[in-house]
Amino acid sequence: MRVLVTGGAGYIGSHTLLQLLRSDHDVLVYDNFTNSAPEALARVQSLSNRPLAQVTGDIRDSTRLNETFAQFRPEAVIHFAGLKSVGNSVAHPLSYYDTNVAGTLQLLRAMSSHGCDRIVFSSSATVYGEAIYLPCDEDHPLQPASPYGRSKMMVEMIIRDWAARHRDTSAVLLRYFNPVGADASGRIGEDPTDIPENLMPYVAQVAVGTRAELSVYGADYPTDDGTGERDYIHVEDLARAHCAALDYAARSPGCEAINVGTGTSVSVLQMVAAFERASGRPIPYRVVPRRAGDVARMCANVAKAQRLLGWQAQMGLEEMCRSTWAWQSANPAGYRQQA
Ligand code: NAD
Ligand code: WQD
């Protein structure tokens, strides 16, 4: 299948490209490299030993998008491009609505103009907000607590309406829980340009010596060890979910939101202990007050992914930590340093 991948140079995109190329899809990446490096694509090409077409462009640039659609004639789009920091979205809400919402509108317009009627969209468990019940299924009410989360919810609604206008259209809204890990090669991985907001990249930077210690945001939650629990999903499993979603979209018109997680949750201290084992390095940490907006526990109901996509997570905490360490230890400065 000819697949246009927006944001393909990013963390989840680069891992998905590998799976797509290994599954013999023809792929074109459309990315403006605002939060990624061309080096990621070079490494994907060398790992897959397959050609990878690339266009440097912004999803808000309709001229460039239309040129790209006219030349490549994609049969499907996987739409990763967007801004993703919860904290930054509070400070710069308009940028988030502009890139995430207005950018998606331009993309859908280009798809409509060029007869492309299949999309897999990167949504997030953040659309659920604070869960009323766990594990959280796709029918759980949507009550996102940040501009970022609201931008994802809005895009979901827009895609749902777009898909409803024509009976041949198919859309899969993948709601990722907490993506972590890296390709087992250690050649590609998550490369935050700033101080990491997320737990796993922060822990990895402490292990490699870039940061002195981890701040554990609260140890007084109503969980087994008092620290926050999340449903971490290995990025390779997540990449496979995209391939399964593409196949599903090819045979199933309509629009479906689907959780992508493991169905289990892991605490901050369990993650720290697992990373110490995987890396053989100590992870010094200090318990500090809770982070505003955090919840005690989050966990996916993954029955729908299994039922519709025939997909389920295969990789556990140990592989998540081992692969992150393989990437971080070989690339202490990320893509900025050639391996
Ligand atoms: P990332 O920042 O690594 O990748 C996003 C990519 O989009 C980058 O390569 C960036 O350069 C590109 N991009 C951003 N704005 C663009 C624009 N205007 N035009 C073209 N390209 C643009 O992020 P990621 O972690 O790989 O996330 C991918 C998607 O998944 C995002 O939409 C994110 O919101 C969503 N998501 C991520 C997580 C997570 O924890 N990583 C969780 C849930 C959902
Ligand atoms: C996990 C746990 C923290 C950092 C965020 C977004 C969500 C999605 C995934 C995009 C929590 C604790 C963290 C640290 C800590 N992204 N923690 N010290 O908050 O579940 O989800 O990323 O869609 O939208 O909100 O993930 O990795 O930030 O936190 O103790 O330095 O680790 O309190 O319990 P979160 P996270």
Coordinates of C-alpha atoms and ligand atoms in Angstrom, one line a residue:
M1 CA 0.0 0.0 0.0
R2 CA 1.2 3.6 -0.6
V3 CA 1.2 5.2 2.8
L4 CA 1.9 8.9 3.5
V5 CA 3.2 9.3 7.1
T6 CA 3.0 12.8 8.6
G7 CA 5.4 13.3 11.4
G8 CA 7.2 10.1 10.5
A9 CA 10.6 11.4 11.7
G10 CA 9.4 11.6 15.3
Y11 CA 9.6 9.0 18.1
I12 CA 6.6 6.9 17.3
G13 CA 6.6 7.7 13.6
S14 CA 10.2 6.4 13.1
H15 CA 9.4 3.1 14.8
T16 CA 6.2 2.7 12.7
L17 CA 8.1 3.4 9.5
L18 CA 10.4 0.5 10.2
Q19 CA 7.4 -1.9 10.6
L20 CA 5.7 -0.5 7.4
L21 CA 8.9 -0.9 5.4
R22 CA 9.4 -4.4 6.7
S23 CA 5.8 -5.2 5.7
D24 CA 6.6 -4.0 2.2
H25 CA 4.5 -0.9 2.2
D26 CA 5.6 2.1 0.0
V27 CA 6.1 5.0 2.3
L28 CA 6.5 8.7 2.1
V29 CA 7.3 10.8 5.1
Y30 CA 6.0 14.3 5.4
D31 CA 7.6 16.2 8.3
N32 CA 8.9 19.7 9.1
F33 CA 11.4 18.4 11.6
T34 CA 10.2 20.8 14.2
N35 CA 10.7 18.1 16.9
S36 CA 12.8 15.6 15.1
A37 CA 16.0 15.1 13.1
P38 CA 16.5 13.9 9.5
E39 CA 19.1 11.5 11.0
A40 CA 16.2 9.4 12.3
L41 CA 15.0 8.8 8.8
A42 CA 18.6 8.0 7.6
R43 CA 18.8 5.3 10.3
V44 CA 15.3 3.9 9.5
Q45 CA 16.5 3.5 5.9
S46 CA 19.7 1.8 6.9
L47 CA 17.9 -0.6 9.3
S48 CA 15.2 -1.5 6.8
N49 CA 17.4 -1.4 3.7
R50 CA 14.5 0.0 1.8
P51 CA 14.0 3.3 0.0
L52 CA 12.1 5.9 2.0
A53 CA 10.6 9.0 0.2
Q54 CA 10.7 12.2 2.2
V55 CA 9.2 15.7 1.8
T56 CA 10.1 18.5 4.2
G57 CA 6.9 20.3 4.8
D58 CA 4.4 21.6 7.3
I59 CA 0.9 20.1 7.5
R60 CA -0.5 23.6 7.6
D61 CA 1.0 24.3 4.1
S62 CA -1.8 23.3 1.7
T63 CA 0.2 24.0 -1.4
R64 CA 3.0 21.7 -0.4
L65 CA 0.6 19.0 0.8
N66 CA -1.4 19.1 -2.4
E67 CA 1.8 18.8 -4.5
T68 CA 2.9 15.8 -2.4
F69 CA -0.5 14.1 -2.7
A70 CA -0.5 14.7 -6.5
Q71 CA 2.9 13.1 -6.9
F72 CA 2.8 10.2 -4.4
R73 CA -1.0 9.4 -4.7
P74 CA -1.2 7.8 -1.2
E75 CA -3.9 5.2 -0.6
A76 CA -3.8 5.8 3.2
V77 CA -2.4 8.3 5.6
I78 CA -0.9 7.8 9.1
H79 CA -1.1 11.1 10.8
F80 CA 1.5 11.5 13.6
A81 CA 2.4 15.2 13.0
G82 CA 1.6 17.4 15.9
L83 CA 2.7 19.1 19.1
K84 CA 2.5 16.9 22.2
S85 CA 3.6 18.6 25.4
V86 CA 0.8 18.9 28.0
G87 CA 2.7 21.7 29.9
N88 CA 3.6 23.6 26.8
S89 CA 0.0 23.5 25.5
V90 CA -1.1 25.4 28.6
A91 CA 1.4 28.2 27.9
H92 CA 0.8 28.2 24.1
P93 CA -2.7 26.9 23.5
L94 CA -3.1 28.7 20.1
S95 CA 0.0 26.9 18.7
Y96 CA -1.5 23.6 19.7
Y97 CA -4.9 24.3 18.1
D98 CA -3.1 25.7 15.0
T99 CA -0.8 22.7 14.4
N100 CA -3.0 19.9 15.7
V101 CA -6.5 21.1 14.7
A102 CA -5.9 23.5 11.7
G103 CA -3.1 21.3 10.4
T104 CA -5.4 18.3 10.4
L105 CA -8.0 20.2 8.5
Q106 CA -5.5 21.0 5.8
L107 CA -4.5 17.3 5.7
L108 CA -8.2 16.1 5.4
R109 CA -8.8 18.7 2.6
A110 CA -5.8 17.4 0.7
M111 CA -7.0 13.8 1.2
S112 CA -10.5 14.7 0.0
S113 CA -9.1 16.5 -3.1
H114 CA -7.0 13.6 -4.1
G115 CA -9.4 10.8 -3.4
C116 CA -7.5 9.4 -0.4
D117 CA -10.1 8.1 2.1
R118 CA -8.2 6.1 4.8
I119 CA -6.6 7.6 7.9
V120 CA -5.0 6.3 11.0
F121 CA -4.7 9.1 13.6
S122 CA -2.5 9.4 16.7
S123 CA -4.9 10.2 19.5
S124 CA -4.1 9.8 23.1
A125 CA -5.5 8.4 26.4
T126 CA -5.3 12.0 27.6
V127 CA -8.7 12.5 25.9
Y128 CA -10.3 10.6 28.8
G129 CA -9.0 13.0 31.5
E130 CA -9.4 11.7 35.0
A131 CA -10.9 8.2 34.6
I132 CA -14.3 7.6 36.3
Y133 CA -13.6 3.8 36.1
L134 CA -10.7 1.5 35.2
P135 CA -9.7 -0.1 33.0
C136 CA -10.8 2.6 30.7
D137 CA -12.7 1.5 27.6
E138 CA -13.4 3.6 24.5
D139 CA -17.0 4.5 25.6
H140 CA -15.6 6.3 28.7
P141 CA -16.6 10.0 28.6
L142 CA -14.1 12.4 27.1
Q143 CA -13.0 15.1 29.5
P144 CA -9.5 16.2 28.6
A145 CA -7.8 18.5 31.1
S146 CA -5.4 20.5 28.9
P147 CA -5.4 22.4 25.6
Y148 CA -3.3 19.5 24.2
G149 CA -5.9 16.9 25.2
R150 CA -8.7 19.1 23.9
S151 CA -7.0 19.5 20.6
K152 CA -6.8 15.7 20.3
M153 CA -10.5 15.4 21.2
M154 CA -11.4 18.1 18.6
V155 CA -9.5 16.3 15.9
E156 CA -11.2 13.0 16.8
M157 CA -14.6 14.8 16.3
I158 CA -13.5 16.4 13.0
I159 CA -12.3 13.1 11.6
R160 CA -15.4 11.3 12.7
D161 CA -17.6 13.8 10.8
W162 CA -15.3 13.7 7.8
A163 CA -15.5 9.9 7.7
A164 CA -19.3 10.0 8.0
R165 CA -19.7 12.0 4.8
H166 CA -18.9 9.2 2.5
R167 CA -19.5 5.5 2.9
D168 CA -16.1 4.4 1.5
T169 CA -14.1 6.4 4.1
S170 CA -12.3 4.7 7.0
A171 CA -10.7 6.2 10.0
V172 CA -9.0 4.6 13.0
L173 CA -8.4 6.9 16.0
L174 CA -5.7 5.1 18.0
R175 CA -5.7 6.3 21.6
Y176 CA -2.2 5.6 22.9
F177 CA -1.6 5.1 26.6
N178 CA 2.1 5.7 27.6
P179 CA 4.5 4.8 24.8
V180 CA 8.0 3.9 25.9
G181 CA 11.0 1.8 24.7
A182 CA 12.9 1.7 21.4
D183 CA 13.8 -0.5 18.6
A184 CA 16.0 -3.4 19.9
S185 CA 18.8 -2.3 17.6
G186 CA 19.4 0.8 19.8
R187 CA 19.7 2.9 16.6
I188 CA 16.4 4.8 16.9
G189 CA 14.6 6.0 20.0
E190 CA 13.0 8.9 21.8
D191 CA 15.1 12.1 21.6
P192 CA 13.6 14.9 23.7
T193 CA 15.1 18.3 22.7
D194 CA 14.3 19.8 26.1
I195 CA 14.2 18.5 29.7
P196 CA 12.0 15.4 29.5
E197 CA 8.5 15.8 30.9
N198 CA 7.8 12.1 30.7
L199 CA 9.1 9.5 33.1
M200 CA 10.9 7.0 30.9
P201 CA 13.2 9.4 29.0
Y202 CA 13.9 11.2 32.3
V203 CA 14.9 7.9 34.0
A204 CA 17.1 7.0 31.0
Q205 CA 18.9 10.4 31.2
V206 CA 19.6 9.9 34.9
A207 CA 21.0 6.4 34.2
V208 CA 23.3 7.7 31.5
G209 CA 24.5 10.6 33.7
T210 CA 22.9 13.5 31.9
R211 CA 20.7 14.3 34.9
A212 CA 21.5 13.9 38.6
E213 CA 18.3 12.4 40.0
L214 CA 14.7 11.7 39.3
S215 CA 11.9 13.7 41.0
V216 CA 9.2 11.2 41.9
Y217 CA 6.0 13.3 41.8
G218 CA 4.2 12.1 44.9
A219 CA 4.3 8.9 46.9
D220 CA 1.0 9.4 48.7
Y221 CA -1.4 8.1 45.9
P222 CA -3.8 5.4 46.7
T223 CA -1.7 2.8 44.9
D224 CA 0.3 -0.2 46.2
D225 CA 3.6 1.8 46.7
G226 CA 2.0 5.3 46.7
T227 CA 3.4 6.4 43.4
G228 CA 1.5 6.9 40.2
E229 CA 0.6 3.9 38.0
R230 CA 0.4 4.0 34.2
D231 CA -0.2 1.6 31.3
Y232 CA 3.2 1.7 29.5
I233 CA 3.1 0.3 25.9
H234 CA 6.3 -0.7 24.0
V235 CA 6.7 1.5 20.9
E236 CA 7.3 -1.7 18.8
D237 CA 4.0 -3.0 19.9
L238 CA 2.5 0.4 19.1
A239 CA 4.1 0.4 15.7
R240 CA 2.5 -3.0 15.0
A241 CA -0.8 -1.7 16.0
H242 CA -0.5 0.9 13.2
C243 CA 0.0 -1.8 10.6
A244 CA -3.0 -3.7 12.0
A245 CA -5.0 -0.5 11.9
L246 CA -4.1 0.1 8.2
D247 CA -5.2 -3.4 7.3
Y248 CA -8.4 -2.9 9.3
A249 CA -9.1 0.4 7.6
A250 CA -8.7 -1.2 4.2
R251 CA -11.5 -3.6 4.9
S252 CA -13.8 -1.6 7.3
P253 CA -15.4 1.7 6.3
G254 CA -16.4 4.0 9.2
C255 CA -14.6 5.5 12.1
E256 CA -13.5 3.7 15.3
A257 CA -11.6 4.9 18.4
I258 CA -9.3 2.1 19.7
N259 CA -7.2 2.0 22.9
V260 CA -3.6 0.9 22.5
G261 CA -2.1 -0.2 25.8
T262 CA -1.3 -3.4 27.6
G263 CA -4.2 -3.5 30.1
T264 CA -1.8 -3.5 33.1
S265 CA -0.3 -0.7 35.1
V266 CA 3.2 -0.1 36.5
S267 CA 4.2 2.4 39.2
V268 CA 7.0 4.9 39.1
L269 CA 9.0 3.0 41.6
Q270 CA 8.5 -0.3 39.7
M271 CA 9.7 1.5 36.6
V272 CA 12.8 2.8 38.5
A273 CA 13.6 -0.7 39.8
A274 CA 13.2 -2.3 36.4
F275 CA 15.4 0.3 34.7
E276 CA 18.1 -0.2 37.4
R277 CA 18.1 -4.0 36.6
A278 CA 18.1 -3.4 32.8
S279 CA 20.9 -0.8 32.8
G280 CA 23.0 -2.0 35.8
R281 CA 23.1 1.7 36.9
P282 CA 21.6 3.2 40.0
I283 CA 18.7 5.7 39.5
P284 CA 18.9 8.1 42.4
Y285 CA 15.5 9.7 43.1
R286 CA 13.8 12.1 45.5
V287 CA 10.1 12.1 46.4
V288 CA 8.6 15.6 45.7
P289 CA 5.0 16.9 45.8
R290 CA 2.5 15.7 43.3
R291 CA 2.6 17.2 39.8
A292 CA -0.6 19.3 39.1
G293 CA -3.0 17.4 36.9
D294 CA -1.6 13.9 37.5
V295 CA -4.0 11.1 38.4
A296 CA -3.2 8.1 40.6
R297 CA -3.7 5.4 38.1
M298 CA -4.5 4.9 34.4
C299 CA -5.0 1.7 32.5
A300 CA -6.6 0.6 29.2
N301 CA -9.3 -1.8 28.5
V302 CA -7.7 -3.4 25.4
A303 CA -10.6 -5.7 24.3
K304 CA -11.6 -3.6 21.3
A305 CA -8.0 -3.6 19.8
Q306 CA -8.0 -7.4 20.1
R307 CA -11.5 -7.8 18.7
L308 CA -11.2 -5.3 15.7
L309 CA -7.5 -5.3 14.9
G310 CA -6.5 -8.8 16.1
W311 CA -3.7 -7.0 18.0
Q312 CA -2.4 -7.2 21.5
A313 CA 0.8 -6.1 23.2
Q314 CA 3.5 -8.7 23.4
M315 CA 6.4 -6.9 25.1
G316 CA 6.8 -6.3 28.9
L317 CA 8.5 -3.9 31.2
E318 CA 11.8 -5.6 31.0
E319 CA 12.0 -5.2 27.2
M320 CA 10.8 -1.6 27.5
C321 CA 13.7 -0.8 29.8
R322 CA 16.3 -2.9 28.0
S323 CA 15.6 -1.3 24.6
T324 CA 15.4 2.2 26.1
W325 CA 18.8 1.6 27.7
A326 CA 20.3 0.2 24.4
W327 CA 19.2 3.5 22.7
Q328 CA 20.2 5.9 25.5
S329 CA 23.6 4.3 26.2
A330 CA 24.6 4.2 22.5
N331 CA 23.3 7.7 21.9
P332 CA 23.7 9.7 25.1
A333 CA 23.0 13.0 23.2
G334 CA 20.3 11.5 20.9
Y335 CA 20.6 12.1 17.2
R336 CA 22.8 15.2 17.8
Q337 CA 25.7 12.8 18.2
Q338 CA 26.5 10.4 15.4
A339 CA 26.8 6.8 16.6
Ligands
NAD1 P1 7.3 13.6 18.1 O1 7.3 15.0 18.5 O2 8.5 12.8 18.3 O3 6.8 13.4 16.6 C1 5.9 14.3 16.0 C2 6.5 14.6 14.6 O4 5.6 15.6 13.9 C3 7.9 15.2 14.6 O5 8.7 14.6 13.7 C4 7.7 16.7 14.2 O6 8.8 17.3 13.6 C5 6.5 16.6 13.3 N1 5.6 17.8 13.3 C6 5.2 18.6 14.3 N2 4.5 19.6 13.8 C7 4.5 19.5 12.4 C8 3.9 20.2 11.4 N3 3.3 21.4 11.6 N4 4.1 19.8 10.1 C9 4.8 18.7 9.9 N5 5.4 17.9 10.8 C10 5.2 18.3 12.1 O7 6.0 12.9 18.9 P2 5.7 11.4 19.1 O8 5.9 11.0 20.5 O9 6.3 10.5 18.0 O10 4.1 11.5 18.9 C11 3.5 11.3 17.6 C12 2.0 11.6 17.7 O11 1.4 10.7 18.7 C13 1.7 13.0 18.2 O12 0.5 13.4 17.5 C14 1.3 12.9 19.6 O13 0.4 13.8 20.1 C15 0.7 11.5 19.7 N6 0.9 10.8 21.0 C16 2.1 10.7 21.6 C17 2.2 10.1 22.9 C18 3.6 10.0 23.5 O14 3.6 9.9 24.8 N7 4.7 10.1 22.8 C19 1.1 9.7 23.5 C20 -0.1 9.8 22.9 C21 -0.2 10.4 21.6
WQD2 C1 4.1 9.0 34.2 C2 4.2 8.8 35.7 C3 4.1 11.0 36.9 C4 8.0 12.3 35.3 C5 1.7 12.0 29.5 C6 0.7 12.9 28.9 C7 -0.2 12.0 28.0 C8 0.6 11.2 27.0 C9 1.7 10.4 27.7 C10 0.7 12.3 24.9 C11 3.2 9.8 36.5 C12 5.5 10.3 37.1 C13 6.9 11.6 35.6 C14 8.9 12.6 36.3 C15 7.5 11.3 37.8 N1 1.2 12.0 26.0 N2 6.7 11.1 36.8 N3 8.7 12.0 37.6 O1 1.5 12.1 32.7 O2 0.8 9.6 32.4 O3 1.1 11.1 30.4 O4 2.5 11.3 28.5 O5 -0.4 12.2 24.5 O6 -1.0 12.9 27.3 O7 -0.1 13.5 29.9 O8 3.1 10.4 31.6 O9 5.5 9.9 31.7 O10 4.7 12.2 32.3 O11 4.2 10.3 33.8 O12 7.4 10.9 39.0 O13 10.0 13.3 36.1 O14 5.5 9.2 36.2 O15 3.7 11.6 38.0 O16 2.8 9.1 37.6 P1 1.6 10.8 31.9 P2 4.5 10.8 32.3

